[in-house]
Coordinates of C-alpha atoms in Angstrom, one line a residue:
M1 CA 102.5 97.8 112.4
L2 CA 103.8 97.9 108.4
N3 CA 106.4 95.5 108.2
L4 CA 107.3 96.4 104.7
S5 CA 110.8 97.3 104.9
R6 CA 114.1 97.1 106.8
P7 CA 116.8 99.4 107.3
L8 CA 119.5 100.0 104.9
R9 CA 123.3 99.5 105.1
P10 CA 125.5 102.4 105.1
A11 CA 127.3 100.9 102.1
Q12 CA 123.2 100.3 100.3
I13 CA 123.1 104.0 101.0
I14 CA 126.3 104.8 99.0
A15 CA 126.0 102.4 96.5
M16 CA 122.4 103.4 95.6
L17 CA 123.2 107.3 95.7
S18 CA 126.1 106.4 93.3
I19 CA 123.5 105.0 90.6
A20 CA 120.9 107.7 91.3
L21 CA 123.1 110.8 91.3
P22 CA 123.8 110.8 87.5
L23 CA 119.9 111.1 87.0
W24 CA 118.8 113.9 89.1
L25 CA 118.8 117.5 87.5
P26 CA 121.0 120.1 88.9
L27 CA 119.6 122.0 91.6
Q28 CA 120.7 125.4 89.6
A29 CA 118.6 124.3 86.5
L30 CA 115.4 123.2 89.0
A31 CA 115.6 126.8 90.6
Q32 CA 115.1 128.4 87.1
S33 CA 112.9 125.6 85.1
S34 CA 109.8 123.5 85.8
G35 CA 112.0 120.1 84.8
T36 CA 109.2 119.7 82.1
D37 CA 111.1 122.8 80.1
I38 CA 114.7 121.0 80.6
A39 CA 113.0 117.7 79.2
A40 CA 111.5 119.4 76.5
A41 CA 114.6 121.0 75.8
Q42 CA 115.8 117.3 74.7
V43 CA 112.9 116.5 72.5
P44 CA 113.6 116.5 68.9
V45 CA 111.8 118.8 66.4
L46 CA 110.1 116.7 63.9
A47 CA 108.8 118.0 60.7
V48 CA 105.2 119.0 60.5
V49 CA 103.2 116.1 58.0
K50 CA 100.3 117.3 56.4
P51 CA 97.3 114.9 55.2
A52 CA 97.7 113.2 52.0
R53 CA 94.0 112.5 51.5
A54 CA 90.5 113.6 52.9
C55 CA 89.0 113.0 56.1
T56 CA 85.9 111.5 54.6
D57 CA 88.1 109.0 52.5
L58 CA 88.8 107.3 56.1
A59 CA 85.4 106.2 56.2
T60 CA 85.9 103.4 53.5
V61 CA 89.4 102.2 55.5
A62 CA 88.7 98.6 55.7
L63 CA 89.2 96.9 59.1
D64 CA 87.7 93.3 58.8
D65 CA 91.4 92.2 59.2
I66 CA 92.2 93.6 62.4
G67 CA 88.7 93.1 64.3
G68 CA 87.0 90.3 62.5
A69 CA 84.0 90.4 60.1
G70 CA 81.5 93.6 61.0
S71 CA 84.2 95.9 62.0
R72 CA 83.7 99.3 60.4
I73 CA 84.3 103.0 60.6
T74 CA 81.1 104.7 61.7
E75 CA 82.2 108.1 61.3
A76 CA 85.0 110.6 59.6
A77 CA 84.5 114.1 60.1
V78 CA 86.7 117.3 60.7
T79 CA 86.2 118.8 64.2
S80 CA 87.8 121.6 65.7
D81 CA 86.9 121.1 69.4
G82 CA 90.5 119.9 70.3
A83 CA 93.9 121.7 70.7
A84 CA 93.8 121.8 66.7
P85 CA 91.8 120.8 63.9
A86 CA 91.6 117.2 63.7
C87 CA 89.9 114.4 61.7
A88 CA 87.8 112.5 64.1
V89 CA 87.6 109.0 63.2
K90 CA 85.0 106.9 65.3
G91 CA 84.5 103.2 64.5
M92 CA 83.7 99.7 66.0
L93 CA 85.6 96.6 66.2
A94 CA 84.1 93.3 66.4
P95 CA 82.3 92.5 68.4
S96 CA 81.7 95.9 70.0
I97 CA 84.8 97.5 70.5
G98 CA 84.2 101.1 70.3
F99 CA 87.1 103.6 69.4
E100 CA 87.9 107.2 68.5
V101 CA 91.2 108.4 66.9
R102 CA 91.9 112.3 66.3
L103 CA 94.3 112.9 63.5
P104 CA 95.2 116.8 63.2
T105 CA 95.0 118.3 59.7
E106 CA 97.7 120.8 60.4
T107 CA 99.8 120.2 63.2
W108 CA 100.6 116.3 63.4
T109 CA 104.6 115.9 64.0
Q110 CA 104.4 112.1 63.5
R111 CA 103.7 110.8 67.1
Y112 CA 100.5 108.8 68.1
L113 CA 99.6 108.6 71.7
Q114 CA 97.1 105.9 72.9
V115 CA 95.2 107.2 76.3
G116 CA 94.2 104.4 78.7
C117 CA 90.8 104.3 80.4
G118 CA 89.9 103.8 84.4
G119 CA 87.6 102.0 86.2
L120 CA 86.1 99.2 84.2
C121 CA 85.9 101.6 81.2
G122 CA 82.6 101.7 79.0
N123 CA 83.6 105.0 77.5
I124 CA 86.2 107.1 75.5
R125 CA 88.6 109.5 77.0
L126 CA 91.0 111.2 74.7
T127 CA 92.7 113.4 77.5
P128 CA 95.9 112.0 79.4
G129 CA 97.0 112.6 82.8
A130 CA 100.5 113.1 84.1
A131 CA 101.1 115.4 81.0
E132 CA 100.6 118.9 82.9
G133 CA 102.3 121.2 80.5
C134 CA 103.8 119.0 77.4
L135 CA 103.8 121.5 75.0
P136 CA 103.7 118.9 71.7
L137 CA 100.3 117.6 73.5
Q138 CA 98.9 121.4 74.0
A139 CA 99.8 122.1 70.2
G140 CA 98.1 119.4 68.9
D141 CA 101.0 117.6 67.7
F142 CA 99.9 113.9 68.5
V143 CA 97.4 111.8 66.4
V144 CA 95.5 110.7 69.8
G145 CA 93.5 107.3 69.8
S146 CA 91.4 105.4 72.8
T147 CA 88.7 102.9 73.3
D148 CA 85.7 101.9 75.6
M149 CA 87.5 98.4 75.7
G150 CA 84.7 96.5 74.4
H151 CA 81.3 97.8 76.0
Q152 CA 79.6 100.6 76.8
G153 CA 78.4 102.1 79.7
R154 CA 78.9 101.4 83.7
D155 CA 76.9 98.1 83.9
A156 CA 79.7 95.4 84.7
S157 CA 77.2 92.4 83.3
F158 CA 79.7 92.6 80.3
G159 CA 81.8 90.3 82.6
D160 CA 79.2 87.4 81.8
D161 CA 80.3 87.3 78.2
P162 CA 83.6 85.3 77.6
Q163 CA 84.7 87.4 74.6
K164 CA 83.9 91.0 76.3
R165 CA 86.0 89.6 79.1
A166 CA 88.8 89.4 76.6
D167 CA 88.3 92.7 74.9
F168 CA 88.7 94.3 78.5
A169 CA 91.5 92.5 79.5
H170 CA 93.6 92.9 76.6
R171 CA 92.4 92.6 73.0
A172 CA 90.6 96.2 72.8
Q173 CA 93.8 98.3 73.3
H174 CA 96.0 96.2 71.3
L175 CA 93.5 96.2 68.5
T176 CA 93.0 100.2 68.8
A177 CA 96.7 100.5 68.1
L178 CA 96.7 98.6 64.9
T179 CA 93.8 100.5 63.8
A180 CA 95.0 103.9 64.8
K181 CA 98.2 102.9 62.8
R182 CA 96.1 101.9 59.8
L183 CA 94.4 105.3 59.5
I184 CA 97.7 107.6 60.3
A185 CA 99.0 105.8 57.3
A186 CA 96.1 106.2 55.2
F187 CA 95.6 109.6 56.4
Y188 CA 99.2 111.1 55.9
G189 CA 100.6 108.7 53.6
R190 CA 103.1 107.5 56.0
P191 CA 103.4 105.5 59.3
Q192 CA 104.1 107.3 62.6
A193 CA 107.5 107.7 63.4
Y194 CA 106.8 107.0 67.3
A195 CA 103.8 105.2 69.1
Y196 CA 103.0 106.2 73.0
F197 CA 101.1 104.8 75.2
T198 CA 99.6 106.6 78.8
G199 CA 96.9 105.6 81.2
C200 CA 96.2 105.4 85.3
S201 CA 94.4 103.1 87.4
D202 CA 93.2 100.4 84.9
G203 CA 94.9 102.6 82.3
G204 CA 97.9 101.9 83.9
R205 CA 96.9 98.0 84.3
E206 CA 96.4 98.5 80.3
A207 CA 99.6 100.2 79.9
L208 CA 101.6 97.1 81.2
V209 CA 99.2 94.8 79.3
E210 CA 100.7 96.3 76.2
A211 CA 104.3 96.2 77.3
Q212 CA 103.9 92.5 78.5
R213 CA 101.5 91.2 75.6
Y214 CA 102.4 93.3 72.7
P215 CA 105.9 94.5 73.2
N216 CA 105.8 96.1 69.5
D217 CA 102.7 98.3 69.8
F218 CA 104.6 101.4 71.5
N219 CA 108.0 102.9 71.9
G220 CA 107.5 104.4 75.1
I221 CA 104.6 103.7 78.1
V222 CA 103.8 105.8 81.2
A223 CA 101.7 103.8 83.7
G224 CA 100.0 105.3 86.7
A225 CA 99.0 103.8 89.7
A226 CA 98.2 100.6 87.6
A227 CA 95.5 98.2 88.8
M228 CA 97.7 95.6 87.6
N229 CA 97.2 93.0 90.2
F230 CA 93.5 93.3 89.0
Q231 CA 92.3 90.0 90.7
V232 CA 93.3 90.6 94.0
Q233 CA 92.8 94.5 93.9
N234 CA 89.2 94.9 93.0
A235 CA 87.9 91.3 94.6
L236 CA 90.0 91.1 97.9
F237 CA 91.5 94.5 98.6
H238 CA 88.7 96.5 98.3
A239 CA 86.3 94.0 100.0
W240 CA 89.1 93.5 102.9
Q241 CA 88.9 97.2 103.4
V242 CA 85.3 97.6 103.7
R243 CA 85.3 94.5 106.0
A244 CA 87.9 95.9 108.4
N245 CA 86.2 98.9 109.1
T246 CA 82.5 97.3 109.6
G247 CA 81.4 96.3 113.3
P248 CA 79.4 93.6 114.5
D249 CA 76.4 95.5 114.0
G250 CA 76.9 95.9 110.3
R251 CA 78.0 99.7 110.9
A252 CA 81.3 101.5 110.1
I253 CA 83.6 102.2 113.1
L254 CA 85.8 104.8 111.5
L255 CA 84.0 107.8 109.8
A256 CA 85.5 110.4 108.1
G257 CA 85.6 113.2 110.5
R258 CA 88.2 111.0 112.4
L259 CA 90.8 110.8 109.5
Q260 CA 92.3 114.0 110.6
L261 CA 93.2 112.8 113.9
L262 CA 94.7 109.7 112.6
H263 CA 96.5 111.6 110.0
A264 CA 98.0 114.0 112.5
A265 CA 99.4 111.3 114.6
V266 CA 101.1 109.9 111.1
L267 CA 102.7 113.2 110.3
Q268 CA 103.7 113.5 114.0
A269 CA 105.5 110.3 113.9
C270 CA 106.8 110.3 110.0
D271 CA 106.6 113.5 108.5
G272 CA 110.1 114.5 109.3
L273 CA 111.8 111.4 107.4
D274 CA 113.0 113.5 104.5
G275 CA 114.5 116.5 106.8
I276 CA 111.4 118.5 107.1
A277 CA 108.0 118.7 108.4
D278 CA 105.7 120.0 105.7
G279 CA 102.7 117.6 106.0
L280 CA 103.8 114.9 103.8
V281 CA 104.9 111.4 104.3
S282 CA 107.9 111.0 102.0
D283 CA 109.0 107.8 102.9
P284 CA 106.1 105.9 104.2
L285 CA 108.0 102.4 103.9
A286 CA 110.6 103.7 106.7
C287 CA 107.3 104.9 109.0
R288 CA 106.7 102.7 112.0
F289 CA 103.3 103.8 113.2
D290 CA 100.9 102.1 115.3
P291 CA 97.3 103.6 115.8
A292 CA 97.6 102.5 119.4
R293 CA 99.5 105.6 120.3
I294 CA 96.4 107.7 120.0
Q295 CA 94.3 105.4 121.8
C296 CA 92.0 106.8 124.5
A297 CA 93.6 106.1 127.9
S298 CA 90.3 106.2 129.7
E299 CA 86.6 107.0 128.9
S300 CA 87.0 110.1 130.3
Q301 CA 89.9 111.3 128.0
D302 CA 88.1 114.0 125.4
P303 CA 87.3 111.9 122.3
N304 CA 88.4 114.8 120.1
T305 CA 92.0 113.9 121.0
C306 CA 92.3 110.0 121.1
L307 CA 90.9 107.2 119.2
T308 CA 88.6 104.4 121.0
A309 CA 89.8 100.7 121.2
S310 CA 87.4 99.8 118.2
E311 CA 88.8 102.8 116.2
V312 CA 92.3 101.8 116.5
A313 CA 91.7 97.8 115.9
A314 CA 90.0 99.0 112.5
A315 CA 92.8 101.4 111.8
R316 CA 95.1 98.3 111.8
K317 CA 93.3 96.3 109.6
L318 CA 93.1 99.1 107.2
Y319 CA 96.8 99.6 107.1
D320 CA 97.2 95.8 107.2
D321 CA 96.4 93.0 104.8
P322 CA 93.6 90.1 105.0
R323 CA 95.2 87.0 106.4
D324 CA 94.3 83.4 106.2
P325 CA 92.9 82.6 109.6
A326 CA 94.6 79.0 109.8
T327 CA 98.0 80.5 108.8
G328 CA 98.0 83.9 109.0
E329 CA 99.2 84.0 105.6
R330 CA 98.8 87.5 103.8
L331 CA 96.1 87.6 100.9
T332 CA 97.3 90.7 99.6
V333 CA 100.6 92.3 98.8
G334 CA 100.1 95.5 100.9
G335 CA 97.5 98.0 102.5
P336 CA 97.7 101.8 101.9
L337 CA 100.6 103.5 103.3
P338 CA 100.9 105.8 106.4
G339 CA 100.1 109.3 105.0
S340 CA 97.0 108.0 103.0
E341 CA 94.5 108.7 105.7
L342 CA 92.6 111.5 104.5
A343 CA 92.1 109.8 101.4
W344 CA 90.1 106.8 102.8
A345 CA 87.3 108.8 103.3
G346 CA 84.3 107.7 101.0
V347 CA 86.6 105.0 99.7
Y348 CA 86.3 102.6 102.6
V349 CA 85.8 105.2 105.4
P350 CA 82.3 106.6 105.1
V351 CA 81.6 110.1 105.5
G352 CA 78.4 109.6 107.5
P353 CA 77.2 106.8 109.4
D354 CA 74.7 105.8 106.9
Q355 CA 76.8 107.1 103.8
P356 CA 77.7 104.3 101.5
V357 CA 81.6 103.8 100.2
F358 CA 83.1 103.5 97.1
G359 CA 85.1 100.3 98.0
R360 CA 82.2 98.1 98.4
F361 CA 80.9 99.2 94.6
I362 CA 84.2 98.1 93.4
A363 CA 84.4 94.6 95.3
L364 CA 80.9 93.9 94.7
E365 CA 81.4 94.8 90.9
A366 CA 84.2 92.8 90.6
L367 CA 83.0 89.7 92.5
R368 CA 79.6 89.3 91.0
N369 CA 80.8 89.6 87.4
M370 CA 84.3 89.6 86.5
V371 CA 86.9 87.6 88.8
F372 CA 85.4 84.2 89.2
T373 CA 84.5 81.4 86.8
P374 CA 81.9 80.7 87.1
N375 CA 80.0 84.1 88.2
P376 CA 78.5 83.6 91.7
P377 CA 74.9 83.0 92.0
A378 CA 72.3 85.9 92.1
G379 CA 72.1 87.8 95.5
F380 CA 76.0 87.3 96.5
V381 CA 77.3 90.1 99.1
L382 CA 80.3 90.9 100.7
D383 CA 79.4 88.9 103.8
D384 CA 79.4 86.0 101.8
L385 CA 83.3 86.3 101.7
V386 CA 85.4 84.1 104.2
F387 CA 88.9 85.5 103.6
D388 CA 91.3 82.5 103.5
R389 CA 93.2 80.8 100.9
A390 CA 90.6 78.9 99.5
L391 CA 89.2 82.3 98.5
F392 CA 92.3 83.4 96.7
E393 CA 92.5 80.1 94.9
R394 CA 89.3 80.5 93.1
L395 CA 91.0 84.1 91.9
R396 CA 93.8 82.1 90.4
P397 CA 92.3 80.8 87.0
L398 CA 91.8 84.4 85.7
H399 CA 95.1 85.9 86.9
P400 CA 96.8 85.2 83.5
L401 CA 93.9 86.9 81.4
Y402 CA 93.3 90.5 83.7
D403 CA 96.5 90.8 85.4
A404 CA 99.9 92.8 84.1
T405 CA 102.1 91.6 86.5
N406 CA 104.4 89.7 84.3
P407 CA 108.0 90.9 85.4
D408 CA 109.7 89.7 81.9
L409 CA 109.8 92.5 79.7
S410 CA 112.7 90.8 77.7
P411 CA 110.8 91.4 73.9
F412 CA 110.0 95.0 75.1
A413 CA 113.3 95.9 76.1
A414 CA 114.6 94.1 73.0
A415 CA 112.4 96.2 70.9
G416 CA 113.5 99.4 72.0
G417 CA 110.6 100.3 74.7
K418 CA 110.9 102.7 77.5
L419 CA 108.6 102.1 80.6
I420 CA 107.6 104.8 83.2
L421 CA 105.9 103.8 86.3
W422 CA 104.2 106.3 88.5
H423 CA 102.2 106.3 91.8
G424 CA 100.8 108.4 94.4
L425 CA 102.3 107.2 97.7
A426 CA 98.8 108.5 99.4
D427 CA 96.6 106.6 97.0
P428 CA 93.6 104.8 98.9
H429 CA 92.4 102.6 95.9
I430 CA 95.5 100.8 94.6
S431 CA 98.6 100.5 97.3
P432 CA 101.8 101.9 96.0
V433 CA 103.0 98.7 97.2
N434 CA 101.8 97.0 94.2
T435 CA 103.9 99.4 91.7
I436 CA 106.9 99.5 94.2
A437 CA 106.6 95.1 94.1
Y438 CA 106.5 95.2 90.5
L439 CA 109.6 97.3 89.5
T440 CA 111.3 95.2 92.4
A441 CA 110.3 91.7 90.5
L442 CA 111.3 93.5 87.1
Q443 CA 114.8 93.9 88.6
A444 CA 114.8 90.7 90.1
Q445 CA 114.0 89.1 86.7
M446 CA 116.2 91.1 83.9
G447 CA 118.7 92.3 86.7
K448 CA 119.1 96.0 88.0
E449 CA 121.4 97.4 85.4
H450 CA 119.2 96.0 82.3
A451 CA 115.9 97.1 84.1
A452 CA 117.3 100.9 84.6
A453 CA 118.3 101.1 81.2
F454 CA 114.4 101.0 80.2
S455 CA 112.4 101.5 82.9
R456 CA 111.9 104.0 85.8
L457 CA 109.4 104.5 89.3
Y458 CA 108.1 107.9 90.3
L459 CA 106.4 108.0 93.8
F460 CA 104.7 111.1 94.7
P461 CA 104.4 112.2 98.1
G462 CA 100.6 113.2 99.5
M463 CA 99.1 112.4 95.9
Y464 CA 96.4 110.4 95.9
H465 CA 94.5 108.2 92.9
C466 CA 96.0 109.3 89.8
S467 CA 95.8 112.9 90.9
G468 CA 94.9 115.5 93.4
G469 CA 95.7 115.1 97.0
V470 CA 97.5 117.0 100.2
G471 CA 100.8 117.0 98.0
P472 CA 102.2 118.1 94.8
S473 CA 100.3 116.0 91.8
Q474 CA 100.3 118.2 88.8
V475 CA 103.2 116.4 86.8
D476 CA 104.4 116.0 83.2
L477 CA 106.1 112.6 82.4
L478 CA 105.0 112.4 78.9
T479 CA 107.7 115.0 78.0
P480 CA 110.4 113.1 79.7
M481 CA 109.3 109.9 77.6
L482 CA 109.6 111.7 74.6
A483 CA 113.4 112.8 75.4
W484 CA 114.1 109.5 76.5
V485 CA 112.6 107.8 73.5
E486 CA 113.7 110.2 70.6
A487 CA 116.7 111.6 72.1
G488 CA 117.7 108.6 74.0
T489 CA 118.0 111.1 77.2
P490 CA 117.0 109.0 80.5
P491 CA 114.7 110.9 82.5
G492 CA 115.8 112.3 86.3
A493 CA 114.2 114.4 88.5
V494 CA 110.5 115.7 87.6
I495 CA 109.3 118.7 89.1
A496 CA 105.5 118.1 90.6
R497 CA 103.5 121.5 91.5
Q498 CA 100.8 121.7 93.9
P499 CA 98.0 124.2 93.3
E500 CA 97.2 126.8 95.9
R501 CA 93.4 125.3 96.3
N502 CA 93.5 121.8 96.6
V503 CA 90.8 118.8 96.6
A504 CA 89.3 119.1 99.9
S505 CA 86.4 118.7 101.8
D506 CA 85.1 120.4 105.1
F507 CA 86.7 117.7 107.3
G508 CA 90.1 117.9 105.3
A509 CA 89.5 114.6 103.2
P510 CA 89.8 114.3 99.6
G511 CA 86.9 114.5 96.7
L512 CA 86.8 111.5 94.8
W513 CA 88.3 112.8 91.7
G514 CA 90.3 111.2 88.8
P515 CA 92.6 112.8 86.4
G516 CA 91.9 116.0 85.0
G517 CA 89.6 117.0 87.7
R518 CA 86.8 114.5 87.0
P519 CA 84.9 112.1 89.1
A520 CA 87.1 109.0 88.1
G521 CA 85.5 106.1 86.2
P522 CA 83.5 105.6 83.4
S523 CA 80.9 108.0 82.2
G524 CA 82.7 110.5 84.7
A525 CA 82.4 108.0 87.9
D526 CA 83.8 104.8 89.1
R527 CA 81.5 105.0 92.0
P528 CA 77.7 104.7 92.3
E529 CA 76.0 108.3 92.4
A530 CA 75.0 107.8 95.9
V531 CA 78.5 108.4 97.0
P532 CA 78.9 111.8 97.9
R533 CA 81.9 114.0 96.3
A534 CA 84.0 115.4 99.3
G535 CA 85.2 118.4 97.4
A536 CA 85.5 120.0 94.3
P537 CA 87.7 119.7 91.0
I538 CA 91.2 122.2 91.5
S539 CA 90.4 125.4 89.6
S540 CA 93.2 127.5 91.0
T541 CA 96.2 127.9 88.9
A542 CA 98.4 129.6 91.6
I543 CA 101.0 127.2 92.8
L544 CA 101.4 126.8 96.5
R545 CA 104.7 124.6 96.1
T546 CA 106.9 122.7 93.9
R547 CA 108.7 119.4 94.5
P548 CA 111.5 117.3 92.7
T549 CA 110.5 113.8 92.5
Y550 CA 113.6 111.4 91.7
P551 CA 113.3 107.7 90.3
Y552 CA 112.9 105.3 93.0
P553 CA 114.3 104.4 95.5
V554 CA 115.9 108.0 95.9
I555 CA 113.7 110.3 97.9
A556 CA 113.6 114.0 97.8
T557 CA 115.3 115.6 100.7
Y558 CA 115.4 119.2 102.2
D559 CA 118.5 120.9 102.4
G560 CA 117.9 122.3 105.5
G561 CA 118.1 126.0 104.8
G562 CA 115.8 127.0 101.3
D563 CA 112.3 127.6 101.0
P564 CA 110.4 124.8 101.6
N565 CA 107.8 125.5 99.0
R566 CA 110.5 125.7 96.3
A567 CA 112.2 122.6 94.2
E568 CA 115.5 123.8 94.5
S569 CA 115.4 123.7 98.5
F570 CA 115.6 119.7 97.8
G571 CA 118.1 117.0 96.6
P572 CA 118.5 113.4 96.0
G573 CA 118.7 111.5 99.6
A574 CA 118.6 108.1 100.6
S575 CA 115.2 106.1 102.0
A576 CA 115.6 104.7 105.6
A577 CA 114.3 101.5 104.3
T578 CA 114.4 99.1 101.5
F579 CA 111.3 97.4 99.9
T580 CA 111.4 93.4 100.3
M581 CA 108.4 91.4 98.9
P582 CA 106.5 90.2 101.7
A583 CA 105.5 86.2 101.8
W584 CA 102.2 86.3 100.7
T585 CA 99.8 83.9 98.9
G586 CA 100.3 85.4 95.3
A587 CA 104.1 86.2 95.2
D588 CA 103.9 83.9 92.6
F589 CA 101.9 86.5 90.4
Y590 CA 104.8 88.5 89.8
R591 CA 107.1 85.6 88.4
P592 CA 106.8 85.1 84.6
Y593 CA 103.7 83.4 83.3
A594 CA 102.1 82.4 80.0
P595 CA 99.2 84.9 79.5
R596 CA 95.8 83.6 79.1
E597 CA 93.6 84.6 75.7
R598 CA 90.0 84.6 77.2

């Protein structure tokens, strides 16, 4: 069913491993360390710098030349509610970009970290994801900053304002970076030595926007599950997923209680591709699975053991892309990957027959307010959509505004910037194919050797959207980035941990949770309150298993004899498939383009 890859030839496998093997950590070290500890040993120890002036003095720092007339500091006061005492500075950049910067008063080691936000933002978050166990972060060594992206709250009507669209698209993060650096220089009497950005979901898009539009803002950028293909992702992908699972009567075809059956069939077909059957599909591009293999053979067959013909048809559509009815051309770059089935619950497969799904909310939010010029008339609903090339072409004008798929990172690389991309392979919200396609385009644009000098991609089996899932998902990518930027040590394998108690509902589907155990999205939720949480945040500190993840395209393969729950029992191996950019309507989105300002 999933025609995204082709088998590798032996020569390709040998060449791939010859490049990847120098990057992986020795198994002896993996057996005795988390991977974070190894990277931490490579991070230089920078001197602590104390403030040169009082926190309250920052209230007078001028910002008009950064944000425009009316930009101002609204609050500057010492707080102790973080990792270490800090001067918390809040303010507004014109017309309405809220920001907060926290500057340690006792522990600053000359590093700045800016944190992206998810969904359509609307609030300020200072806690980064993918930094589990990062010692400098835990010690309060960073100045940390963030922004609400130019609007407050969850109302997407800000998309009616061209200026606020631009602030959300690119301006807010850049101006916040300039503001934070000015505050650093004012408070400590010297600039930061290094600046970093990390974000997931829309925060991942924001990270790539920074690399593509503002290559001198940050030395190191960590971009997770990036909504880089914003126009297609939010408008077409989620709208199609909802439509694909809707029957002629307007009701959902597949319900969440049926996903365990589908997932089990996928595991039976593809779980062992990495040498071990452990409940994870580690090589989904190589998975050849057709839901028809579990279609009921007759009406008398036990429905608990098979899917109906309509359920099979819906599942096929969910894996596949929407296509132009006249030409059969794909309208998206790829759908969810095999192994992600449990994560569909609540996103585009409802928990119950009358329950809402998050995908409908995402799609309508974007379609009504964000992705078209002009916006559609009041009363627009998903049933108004016709999935064809004409719809896609209506999304094209704002592609250069919102999207972050430009593969020409020459200025960022020339400035010495480093980029880590990462994605959960079981992500239901944003297909990992988007990120794989971006790295492929980056390599095609800049050459594989040049791209490998400043970029890495990590794909985590069983991880859902930004965190959680059925696989190891607690990971620290910030420490390897520090080692890469400051010591010139390229990252190799990173170790992901899986808590003993995972996020799961009674039927085995995940909760709709984002980084840090919070519901994803603005004000703690990327979804309407009516969508139920199918679980609870991870609270256990006991670790069920650890697993190495190697830079793409290398996958972790079982050694055949060790403890399958320990990272040292796995080594680098070749995928059974390689990604090729599919022919789809927006293939040119992954080529260089001039960004649009508004």
